[in-house]
Coordinates of C-alpha atoms in Angstrom, one line a residue:
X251 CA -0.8 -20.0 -2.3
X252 CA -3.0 -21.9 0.2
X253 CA -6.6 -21.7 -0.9
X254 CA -8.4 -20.5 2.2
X255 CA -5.5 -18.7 3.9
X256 CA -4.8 -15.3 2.8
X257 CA -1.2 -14.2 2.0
X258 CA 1.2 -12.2 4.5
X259 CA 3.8 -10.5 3.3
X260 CA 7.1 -10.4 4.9
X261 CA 7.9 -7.4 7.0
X262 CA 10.2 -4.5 6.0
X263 CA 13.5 -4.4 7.9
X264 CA 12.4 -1.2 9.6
X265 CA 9.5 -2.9 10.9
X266 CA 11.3 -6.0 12.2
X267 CA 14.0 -3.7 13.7
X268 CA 11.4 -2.0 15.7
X269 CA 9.0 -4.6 16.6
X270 CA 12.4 -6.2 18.3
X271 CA 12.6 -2.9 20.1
X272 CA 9.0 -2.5 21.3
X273 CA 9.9 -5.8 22.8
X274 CA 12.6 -4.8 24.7
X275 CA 10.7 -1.6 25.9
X276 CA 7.5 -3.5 26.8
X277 CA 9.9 -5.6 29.2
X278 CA 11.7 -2.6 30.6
X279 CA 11.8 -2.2 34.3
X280 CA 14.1 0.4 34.8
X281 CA 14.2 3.7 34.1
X282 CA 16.6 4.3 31.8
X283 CA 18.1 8.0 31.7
X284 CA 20.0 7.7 28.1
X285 CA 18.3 9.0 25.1
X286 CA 17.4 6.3 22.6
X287 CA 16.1 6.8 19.1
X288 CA 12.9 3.9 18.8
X289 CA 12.8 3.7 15.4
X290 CA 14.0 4.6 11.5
X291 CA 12.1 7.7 11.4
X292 CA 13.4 9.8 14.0
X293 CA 11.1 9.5 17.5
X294 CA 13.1 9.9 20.3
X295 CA 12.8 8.9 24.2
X296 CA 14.2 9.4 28.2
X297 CA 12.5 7.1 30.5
X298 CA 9.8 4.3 30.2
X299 CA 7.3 5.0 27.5
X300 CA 3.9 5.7 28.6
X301 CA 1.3 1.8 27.8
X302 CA -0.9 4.5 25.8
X303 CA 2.1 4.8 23.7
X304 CA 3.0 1.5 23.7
X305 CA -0.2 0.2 22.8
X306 CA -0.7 3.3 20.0
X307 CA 3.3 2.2 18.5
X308 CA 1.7 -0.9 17.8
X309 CA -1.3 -0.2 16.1
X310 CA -3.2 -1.8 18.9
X311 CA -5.4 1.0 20.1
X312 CA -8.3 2.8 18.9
X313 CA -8.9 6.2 18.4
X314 CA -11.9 7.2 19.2
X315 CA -13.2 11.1 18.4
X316 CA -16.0 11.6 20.4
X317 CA -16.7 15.1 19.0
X318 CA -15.4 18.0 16.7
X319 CA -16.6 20.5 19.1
X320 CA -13.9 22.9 20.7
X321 CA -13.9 26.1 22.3
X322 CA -9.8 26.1 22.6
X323 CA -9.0 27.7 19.3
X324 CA -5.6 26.8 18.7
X325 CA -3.7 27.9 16.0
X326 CA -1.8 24.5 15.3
X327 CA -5.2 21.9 15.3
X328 CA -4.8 19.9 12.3
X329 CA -8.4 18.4 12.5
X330 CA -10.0 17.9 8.9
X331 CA -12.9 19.9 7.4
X332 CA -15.1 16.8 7.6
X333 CA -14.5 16.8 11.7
X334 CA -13.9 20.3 12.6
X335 CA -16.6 21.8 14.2
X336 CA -19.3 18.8 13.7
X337 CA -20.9 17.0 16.9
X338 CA -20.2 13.3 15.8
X339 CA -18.0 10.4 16.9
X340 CA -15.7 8.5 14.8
X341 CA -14.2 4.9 15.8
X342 CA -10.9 5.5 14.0
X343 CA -12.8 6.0 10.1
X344 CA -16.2 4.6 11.2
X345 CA -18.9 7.3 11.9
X346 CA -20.6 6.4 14.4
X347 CA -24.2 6.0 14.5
X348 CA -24.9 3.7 17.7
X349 CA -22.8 2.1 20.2
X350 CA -22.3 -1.1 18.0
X351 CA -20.4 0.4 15.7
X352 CA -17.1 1.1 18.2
X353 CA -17.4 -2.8 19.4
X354 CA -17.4 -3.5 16.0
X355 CA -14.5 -1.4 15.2
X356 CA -12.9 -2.0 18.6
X357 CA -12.6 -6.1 17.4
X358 CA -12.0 -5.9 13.9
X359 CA -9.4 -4.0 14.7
X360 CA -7.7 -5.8 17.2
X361 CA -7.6 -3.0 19.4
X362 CA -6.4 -3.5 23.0
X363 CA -7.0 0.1 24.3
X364 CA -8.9 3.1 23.0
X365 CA -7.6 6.6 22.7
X366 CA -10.0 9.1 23.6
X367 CA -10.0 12.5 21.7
X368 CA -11.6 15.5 19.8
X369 CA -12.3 18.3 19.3
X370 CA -12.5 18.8 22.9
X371 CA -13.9 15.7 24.6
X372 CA -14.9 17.2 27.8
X373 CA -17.6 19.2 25.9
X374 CA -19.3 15.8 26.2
X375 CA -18.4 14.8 29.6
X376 CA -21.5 12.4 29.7
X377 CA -20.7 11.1 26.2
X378 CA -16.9 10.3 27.8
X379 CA -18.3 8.8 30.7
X380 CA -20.4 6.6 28.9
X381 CA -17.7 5.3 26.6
X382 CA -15.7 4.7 29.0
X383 CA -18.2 2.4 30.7
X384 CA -18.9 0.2 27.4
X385 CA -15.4 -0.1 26.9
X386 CA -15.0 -1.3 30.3
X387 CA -17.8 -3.5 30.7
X388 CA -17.3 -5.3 27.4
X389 CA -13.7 -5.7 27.2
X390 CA -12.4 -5.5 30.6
X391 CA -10.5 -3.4 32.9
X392 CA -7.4 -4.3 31.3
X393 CA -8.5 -2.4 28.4
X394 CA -6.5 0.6 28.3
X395 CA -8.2 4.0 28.1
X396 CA -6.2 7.3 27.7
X397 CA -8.0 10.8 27.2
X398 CA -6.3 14.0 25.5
X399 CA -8.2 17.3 26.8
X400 CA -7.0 20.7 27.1
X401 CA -6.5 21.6 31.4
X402 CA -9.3 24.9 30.8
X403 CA -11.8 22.0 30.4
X404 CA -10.9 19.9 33.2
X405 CA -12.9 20.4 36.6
X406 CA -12.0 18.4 39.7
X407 CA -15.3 16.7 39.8
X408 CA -14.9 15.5 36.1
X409 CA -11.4 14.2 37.1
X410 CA -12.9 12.2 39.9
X411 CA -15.6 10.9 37.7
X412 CA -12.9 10.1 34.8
X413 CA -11.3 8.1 37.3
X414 CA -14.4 6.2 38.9
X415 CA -14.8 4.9 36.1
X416 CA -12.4 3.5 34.9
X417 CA -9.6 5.8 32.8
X418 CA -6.0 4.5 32.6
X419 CA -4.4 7.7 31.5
X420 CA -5.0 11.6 31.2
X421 CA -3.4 13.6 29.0
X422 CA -3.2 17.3 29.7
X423 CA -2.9 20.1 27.0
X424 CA -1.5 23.3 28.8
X425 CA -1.6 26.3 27.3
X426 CA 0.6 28.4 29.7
X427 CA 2.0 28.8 33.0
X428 CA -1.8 29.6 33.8
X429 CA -2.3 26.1 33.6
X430 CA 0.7 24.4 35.3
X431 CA -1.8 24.6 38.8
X432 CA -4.4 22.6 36.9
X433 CA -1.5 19.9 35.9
X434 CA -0.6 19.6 40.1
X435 CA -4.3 19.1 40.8
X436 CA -4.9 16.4 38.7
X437 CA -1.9 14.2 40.2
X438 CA -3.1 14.9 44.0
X439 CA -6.5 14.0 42.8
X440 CA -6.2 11.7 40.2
X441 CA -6.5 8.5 42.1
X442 CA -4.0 6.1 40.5
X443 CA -4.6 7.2 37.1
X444 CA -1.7 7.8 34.9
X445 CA -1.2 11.7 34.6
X446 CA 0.9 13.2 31.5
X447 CA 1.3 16.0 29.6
X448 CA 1.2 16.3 25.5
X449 CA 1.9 19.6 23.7
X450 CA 3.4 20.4 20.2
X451 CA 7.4 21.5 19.8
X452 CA 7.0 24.9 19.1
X453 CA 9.7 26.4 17.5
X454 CA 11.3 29.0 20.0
X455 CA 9.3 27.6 23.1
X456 CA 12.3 25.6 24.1
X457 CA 13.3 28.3 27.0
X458 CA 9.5 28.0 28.2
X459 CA 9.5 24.1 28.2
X460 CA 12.8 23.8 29.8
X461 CA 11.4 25.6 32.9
X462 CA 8.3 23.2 32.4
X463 CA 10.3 20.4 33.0
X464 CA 11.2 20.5 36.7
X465 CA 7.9 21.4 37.5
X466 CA 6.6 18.7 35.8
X467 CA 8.8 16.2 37.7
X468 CA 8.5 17.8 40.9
X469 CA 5.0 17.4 41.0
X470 CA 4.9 13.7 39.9
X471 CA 3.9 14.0 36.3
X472 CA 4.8 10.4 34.8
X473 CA 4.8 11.9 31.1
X474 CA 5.7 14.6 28.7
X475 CA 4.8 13.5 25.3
X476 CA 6.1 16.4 22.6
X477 CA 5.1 16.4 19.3
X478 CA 6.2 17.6 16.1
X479 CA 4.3 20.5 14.7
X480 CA 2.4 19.6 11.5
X481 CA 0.9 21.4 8.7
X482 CA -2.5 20.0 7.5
X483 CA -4.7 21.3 5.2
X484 CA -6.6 23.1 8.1
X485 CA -3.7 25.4 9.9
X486 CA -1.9 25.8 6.8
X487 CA -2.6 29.6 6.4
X488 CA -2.1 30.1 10.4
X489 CA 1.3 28.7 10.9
X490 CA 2.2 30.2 7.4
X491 CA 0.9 33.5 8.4
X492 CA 2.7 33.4 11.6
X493 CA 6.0 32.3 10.3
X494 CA 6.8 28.5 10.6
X495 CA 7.2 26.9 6.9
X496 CA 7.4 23.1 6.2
X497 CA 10.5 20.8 6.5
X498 CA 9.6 19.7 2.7
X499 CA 9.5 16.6 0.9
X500 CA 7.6 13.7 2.8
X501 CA 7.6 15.0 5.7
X502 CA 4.4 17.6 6.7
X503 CA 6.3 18.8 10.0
X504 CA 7.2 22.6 10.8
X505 CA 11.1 23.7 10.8
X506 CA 13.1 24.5 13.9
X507 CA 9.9 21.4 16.0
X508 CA 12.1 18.3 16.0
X509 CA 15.1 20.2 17.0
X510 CA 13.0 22.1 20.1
X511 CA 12.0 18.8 20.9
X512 CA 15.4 17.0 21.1
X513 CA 17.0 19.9 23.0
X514 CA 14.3 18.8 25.4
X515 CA 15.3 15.1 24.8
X516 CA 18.8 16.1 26.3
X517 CA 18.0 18.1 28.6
X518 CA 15.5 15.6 30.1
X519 CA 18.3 13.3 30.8
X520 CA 19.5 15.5 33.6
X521 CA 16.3 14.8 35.4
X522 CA 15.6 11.5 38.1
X523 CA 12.1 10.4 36.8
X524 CA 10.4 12.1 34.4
X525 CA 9.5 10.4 31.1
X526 CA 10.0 12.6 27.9
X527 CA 8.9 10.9 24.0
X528 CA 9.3 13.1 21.1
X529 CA 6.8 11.7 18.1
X530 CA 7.1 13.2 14.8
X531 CA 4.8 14.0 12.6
X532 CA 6.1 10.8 9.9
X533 CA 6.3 8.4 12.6
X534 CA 2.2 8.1 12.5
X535 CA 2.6 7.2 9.2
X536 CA 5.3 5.0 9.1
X537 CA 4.7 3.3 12.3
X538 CA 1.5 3.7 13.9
X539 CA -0.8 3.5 11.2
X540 CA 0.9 0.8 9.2
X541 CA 0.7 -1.4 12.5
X542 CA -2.5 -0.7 13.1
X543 CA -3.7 -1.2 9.1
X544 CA -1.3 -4.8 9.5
X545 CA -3.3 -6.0 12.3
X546 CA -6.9 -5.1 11.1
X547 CA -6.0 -6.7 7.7
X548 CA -4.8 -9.8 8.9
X549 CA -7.9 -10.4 10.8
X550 CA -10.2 -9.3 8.3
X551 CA -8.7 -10.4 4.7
X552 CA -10.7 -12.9 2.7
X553 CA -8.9 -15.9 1.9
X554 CA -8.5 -14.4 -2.0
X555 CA -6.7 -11.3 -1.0
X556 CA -3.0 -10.5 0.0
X557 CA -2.1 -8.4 2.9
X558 CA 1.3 -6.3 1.8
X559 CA 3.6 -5.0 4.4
X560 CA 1.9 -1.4 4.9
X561 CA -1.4 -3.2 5.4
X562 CA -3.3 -2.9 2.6
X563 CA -5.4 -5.5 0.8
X564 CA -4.1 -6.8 -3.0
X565 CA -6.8 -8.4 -5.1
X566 CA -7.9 -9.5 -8.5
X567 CA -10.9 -8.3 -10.0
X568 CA -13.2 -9.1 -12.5
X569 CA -15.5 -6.6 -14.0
X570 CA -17.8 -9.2 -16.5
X571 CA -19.2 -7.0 -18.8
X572 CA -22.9 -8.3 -19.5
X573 CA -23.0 -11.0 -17.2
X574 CA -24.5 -10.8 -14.1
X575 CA -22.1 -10.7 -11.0
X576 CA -23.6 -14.2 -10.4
X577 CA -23.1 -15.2 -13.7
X578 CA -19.7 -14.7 -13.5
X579 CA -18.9 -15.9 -10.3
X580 CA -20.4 -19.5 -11.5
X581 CA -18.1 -19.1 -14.5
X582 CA -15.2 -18.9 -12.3
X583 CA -16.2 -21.9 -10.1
X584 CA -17.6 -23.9 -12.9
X585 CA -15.4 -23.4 -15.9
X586 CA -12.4 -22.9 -14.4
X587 CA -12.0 -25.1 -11.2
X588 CA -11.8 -21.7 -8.5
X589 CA -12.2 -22.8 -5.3
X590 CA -15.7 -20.7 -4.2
X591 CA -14.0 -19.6 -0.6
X592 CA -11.7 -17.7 -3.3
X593 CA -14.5 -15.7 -5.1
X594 CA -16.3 -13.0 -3.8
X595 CA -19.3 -11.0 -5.3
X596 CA -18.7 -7.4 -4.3
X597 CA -22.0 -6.0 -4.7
X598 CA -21.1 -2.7 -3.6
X599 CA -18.4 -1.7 -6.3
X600 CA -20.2 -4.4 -9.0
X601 CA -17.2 -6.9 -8.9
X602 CA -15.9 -9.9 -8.7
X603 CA -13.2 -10.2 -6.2
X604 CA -10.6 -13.2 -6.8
X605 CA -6.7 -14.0 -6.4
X606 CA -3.7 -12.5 -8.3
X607 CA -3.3 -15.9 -10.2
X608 CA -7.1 -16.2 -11.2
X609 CA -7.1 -12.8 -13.0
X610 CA -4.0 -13.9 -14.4
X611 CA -5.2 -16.8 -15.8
X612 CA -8.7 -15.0 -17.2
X613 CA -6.1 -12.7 -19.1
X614 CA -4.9 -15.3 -20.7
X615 CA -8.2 -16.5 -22.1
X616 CA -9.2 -15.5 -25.3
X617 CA -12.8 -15.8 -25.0
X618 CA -13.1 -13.7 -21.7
X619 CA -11.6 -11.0 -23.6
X620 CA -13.9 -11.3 -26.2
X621 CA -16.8 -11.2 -24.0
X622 CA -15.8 -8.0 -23.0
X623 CA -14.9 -9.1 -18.7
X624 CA -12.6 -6.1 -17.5
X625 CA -9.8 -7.5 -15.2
X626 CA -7.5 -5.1 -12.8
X627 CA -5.5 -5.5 -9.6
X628 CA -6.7 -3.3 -6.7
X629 CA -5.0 -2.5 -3.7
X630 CA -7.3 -0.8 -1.3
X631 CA -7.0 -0.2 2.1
X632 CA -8.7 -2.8 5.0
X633 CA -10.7 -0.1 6.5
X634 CA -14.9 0.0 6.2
X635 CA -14.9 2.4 3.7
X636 CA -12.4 0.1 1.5
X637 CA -10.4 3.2 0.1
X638 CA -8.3 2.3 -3.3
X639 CA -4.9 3.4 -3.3
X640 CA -4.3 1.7 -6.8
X641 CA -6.0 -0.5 -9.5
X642 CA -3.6 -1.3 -12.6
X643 CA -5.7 -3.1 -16.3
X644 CA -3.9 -6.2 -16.1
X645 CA -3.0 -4.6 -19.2
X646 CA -0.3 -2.9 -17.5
X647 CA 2.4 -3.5 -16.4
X648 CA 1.7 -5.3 -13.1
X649 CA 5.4 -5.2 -11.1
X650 CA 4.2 -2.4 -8.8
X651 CA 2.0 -4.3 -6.6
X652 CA 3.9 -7.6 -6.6
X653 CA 7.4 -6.0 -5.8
X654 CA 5.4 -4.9 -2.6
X655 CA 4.1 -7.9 -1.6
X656 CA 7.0 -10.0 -1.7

């Protein structure tokens, strides 16, 4: 270990097999018609994937929630408790109390692009607006924007607005054929804005979205984005009470989506231009998030704490019993030769943070023991509110956390 340099861990295969592949798709030009699977976990894809996409596959954009407010209703909205229904912004799992907080967020994340969402973001069209002009103004045009909102709540003088100022990408929820018009106005007046379309597989839709495709290409749609129904603690009862049940074990998806979804996959490859991407429900997990968790950590790990391949942080810490948190940080420095960048007084959770090795070595020692210091390993994830997945007594046995950081 390199005092002052935190630790990477070496990627899993899967994620070396598709970071090779989001290569190859970022330097696509043409517009392949063949199905391709992207990844380990099932996502599927005819045509160019959409930059919002692109950007989201590697953990590179921001999500920002602008509001829980909705007057939609759908059945399927998997939004949690603590957002449903609430007027606040979150920048990915930062509240949001000024606009400081989403630059913050926005650069300690990385983030190259910002996904705009809800709720229904066009309740707050001035909100929107706004955002979009911050993002723009302090990180450039080629920051990418995209904005998910339902086609009741767009108006053509929003869309023109959207546009004026800067959006890179809409994305339309229809909820019907009493929609599809709203779809063909936003392409004639979008400007050149990037104009999809992203709906949930419902299971015994396919005959409704397989007329939706030709319209979609005839009117110059670039994108239909489909994805997999998921159960959440908040639609649980509704899909239950109107039939679907869950695929089981990991996976939180609804039978009969994924395979409405790749009927459309096929089916898409009859068409010249059109762009279909299936996303499942596991592939947020497995993909997205872990990119995005892998880039915030590597930019924002202390020079004592390990970064494992799903992002999270790996730490020793001391919990010193009767000694001030500055007593015992002194001890570690002092008595036994710890480089100070390596020690960290945590303040907050009334710890001291420190390598693997150190704790390792204080375990060993008699006399700390005596004096009654507590020492554990925490994993916890790199996000503001520093959520702990694990923390083992270096009692126990400790194989979990280093098997996953090797």
């Amino acid at each position: 270990m390199v005092p002052g340099q935190p630790v990477l861990s070496c990627p899993s295969t899967e994620l070396l097999l598709f970071r090779g592949l989001e290569r190859r798709l970022r330097g696509e030009n043409s517009l392949s018609r063949a199905l391709r699977t992207l990844d380990m976990v099932g996502s599927g894809l005819v045509g160019r994937l959409p930059r919002g996409c692109r950007l989201c596959i590697g953990g590179a954009k921001m999500v920002l929630f602008v509001t829980g407010l909705c007057n939609q209703g759908c059945f399927y909205c998997p939004i949690s408790e603590k957002r449903r229904g609430k007027d606040d912004v979150w920048a990915n799992e930062v509240l949001v109390t000024s606009d400081e907080d989403i630059l913050a967020e926005a650069e300690v994340s990385g983030a190259k692009g910002t996904s705009i969402t809800g709720g229904e973001p066009l309740l707050r069209v001035e909100r929107v607006i706004g955002y979009l002009d911050l993002l723009k103004e302090c990180f450039g045009e080629e920051h990418h924007v995209h904005l998910y909102t339902s086609c009741k709540a767009l108006e053509p003088g929003v869309l023109t607005r959207l546009w004026e100022h800067g959006l890179d990408e809409l994305r339309l929820h229809p909820f019907g054929r009493e929609d599809w018009r709203c779809i063909e106005e936003a392409t004639k007046l979008g400007g050149d804005m990037s104009i999809g379309v992203e709906i949930p597989a419902i299971p015994g839709e396919l005959p409704y979205l397989l007329e939706f495709l030709p319209f979609l290409e005839s009117i110059g749609v670039e994108f239909l984005n489909l994805n997999e129904l998921e159960f959440s603690e908040t639609n649980r009862e509704e899909l239950l009470a109107r039939g679907y049940t869950p695929v089981g074990g990991l996976s939180m998806g609804a039978k009969g989506s994924e395979d409405v979804a790749k009927a459309v996959l096929r089916h898409a490859q009859e068409l010249d231009r059109l762009t279909v991407h299936y996303c499942p429900s596991r592939f947020k997990d497995r993909i997205q998030l872990r990119h995005r968790l892998v880039r915030r950590s590597r930019r924002v790990a202390k020079p004592h704490e390990l970064v494992t391949e799903d992002g999270l942080l790996v730490k020793g810490v001391v919990y010193p019993g009767s000694k001030s948190l500055e007593e015992a940080a002194k001890v570690l420095v002092g008595e036994y030769g710890v480089p100070p960048d390596m020690v960290w007084i945590d303040k907050e959770k009334n710890r001291v943070e420190t390598s693997l090795e150190v704790v390792e070595t204080l375990g060993e020692d008699r006399r700390i023991v005596g004096e009654g210091w507590r020492l554990a390993i925490v994993e916890e994830y790199p996000t503001r509110d520093r959520f702990e997945t694990l923390v083992i007594p270096l009692s126990e046995k400790r194989s979990r956390v280093r098997d996953k950081s090797l």
